[in-house]
Coordinates of C-alpha atoms in Angstrom, one line a residue:
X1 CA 97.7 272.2 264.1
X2 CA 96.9 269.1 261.9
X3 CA 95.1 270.7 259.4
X4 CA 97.5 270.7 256.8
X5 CA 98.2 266.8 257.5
X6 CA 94.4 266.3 257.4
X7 CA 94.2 268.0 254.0
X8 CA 97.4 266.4 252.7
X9 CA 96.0 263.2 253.4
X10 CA 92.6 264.1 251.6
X11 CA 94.4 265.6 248.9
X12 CA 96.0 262.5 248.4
X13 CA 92.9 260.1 248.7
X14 CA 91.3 262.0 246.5
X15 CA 93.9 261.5 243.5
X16 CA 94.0 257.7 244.3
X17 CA 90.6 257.6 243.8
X18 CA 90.5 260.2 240.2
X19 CA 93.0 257.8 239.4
X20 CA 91.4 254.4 240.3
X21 CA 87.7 255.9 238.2
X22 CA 90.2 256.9 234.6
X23 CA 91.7 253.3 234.8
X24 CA 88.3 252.1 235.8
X25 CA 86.6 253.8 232.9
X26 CA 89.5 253.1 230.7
X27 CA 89.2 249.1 231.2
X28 CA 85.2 249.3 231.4
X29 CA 85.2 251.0 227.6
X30 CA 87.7 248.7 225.9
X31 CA 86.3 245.1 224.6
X32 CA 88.0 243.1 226.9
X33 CA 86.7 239.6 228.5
X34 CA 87.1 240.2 231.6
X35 CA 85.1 243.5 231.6
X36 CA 82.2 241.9 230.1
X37 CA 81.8 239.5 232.8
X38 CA 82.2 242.0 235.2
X39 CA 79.2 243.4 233.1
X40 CA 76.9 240.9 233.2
X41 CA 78.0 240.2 236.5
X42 CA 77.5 243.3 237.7
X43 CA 74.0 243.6 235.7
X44 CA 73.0 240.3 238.0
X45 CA 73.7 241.9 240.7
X46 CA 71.7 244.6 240.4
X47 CA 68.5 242.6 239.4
X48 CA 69.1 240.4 241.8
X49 CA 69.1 243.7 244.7
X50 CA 65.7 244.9 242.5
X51 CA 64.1 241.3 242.7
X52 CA 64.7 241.1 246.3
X53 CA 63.7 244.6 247.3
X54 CA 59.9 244.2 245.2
X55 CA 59.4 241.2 247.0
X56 CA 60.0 242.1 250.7
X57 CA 57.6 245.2 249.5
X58 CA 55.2 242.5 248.5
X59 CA 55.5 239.9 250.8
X60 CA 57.7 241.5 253.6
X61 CA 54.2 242.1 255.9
X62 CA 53.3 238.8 255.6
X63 CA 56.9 237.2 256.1
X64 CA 56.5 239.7 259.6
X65 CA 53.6 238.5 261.0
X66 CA 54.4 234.7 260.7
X67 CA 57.4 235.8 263.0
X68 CA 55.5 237.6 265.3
X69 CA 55.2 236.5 268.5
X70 CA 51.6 236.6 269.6
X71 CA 50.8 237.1 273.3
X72 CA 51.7 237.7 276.6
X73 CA 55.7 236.8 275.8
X74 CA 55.8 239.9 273.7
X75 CA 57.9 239.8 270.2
X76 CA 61.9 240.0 271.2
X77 CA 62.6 237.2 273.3
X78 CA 59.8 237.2 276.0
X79 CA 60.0 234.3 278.3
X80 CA 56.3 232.0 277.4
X81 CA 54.2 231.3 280.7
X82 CA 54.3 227.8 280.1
X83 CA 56.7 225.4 279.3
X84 CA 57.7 224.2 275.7
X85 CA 56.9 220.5 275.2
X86 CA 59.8 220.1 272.8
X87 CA 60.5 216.1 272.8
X88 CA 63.4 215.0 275.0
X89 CA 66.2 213.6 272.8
X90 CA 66.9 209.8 274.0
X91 CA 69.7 208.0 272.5
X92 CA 69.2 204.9 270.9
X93 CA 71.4 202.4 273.0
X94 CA 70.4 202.3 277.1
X95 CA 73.9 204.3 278.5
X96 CA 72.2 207.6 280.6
X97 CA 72.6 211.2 279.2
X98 CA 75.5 212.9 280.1
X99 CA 75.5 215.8 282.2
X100 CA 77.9 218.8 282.8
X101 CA 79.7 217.4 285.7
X102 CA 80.9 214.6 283.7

């Protein structure tokens, strides 16, 4: 029953997009400015991608295991046995902490 909208609509996606790739390839082939900073742009981009994907390949085990919870707490969010000693923030001037109430 809606197949003929379904391929209509296809149909038409389809030429927008043959459409968008001739200008597309049109612009990318003439000498303009703007293409060739979309170039070199583009070229960053992509060495940038590689660069980051060889070094997660190098380093990506050892990144891991400095994130890895060792332990009884277990690696996603296990609750520790003991308590944190993180330092209690005081505030320089003698007025009390505020609390939720207030």
């Amino acid at each position: 029953m809606d197949e003929p909208w379904d391929i209509e609509f296809v149909s038409r996606f389809l030429d927008y997009l043959l459409s968008l790739s001739k200008e597309f390839l049109q612009d990318w082939g003439s000498n303009d400015t703007r293409v060739a900073i979309f170039k070199i742009l583009l070229g960053w981009l992509l060495l940038s991608i590689l660069a980051i994907h060889l070094a997660w390949r190098v380093y990506g085990s050892t990144v891991n295991n400095l994130y890895y919870r060792q332990g009884m707490g277990g690696q996603n969010g296990g609750t520790p046995d003991c308590a944190s000693h993180f330092p209690i923030w005081e505030s320089s001037s003698t007025e009390s902490l505020k609390t939720h109430r207030e």
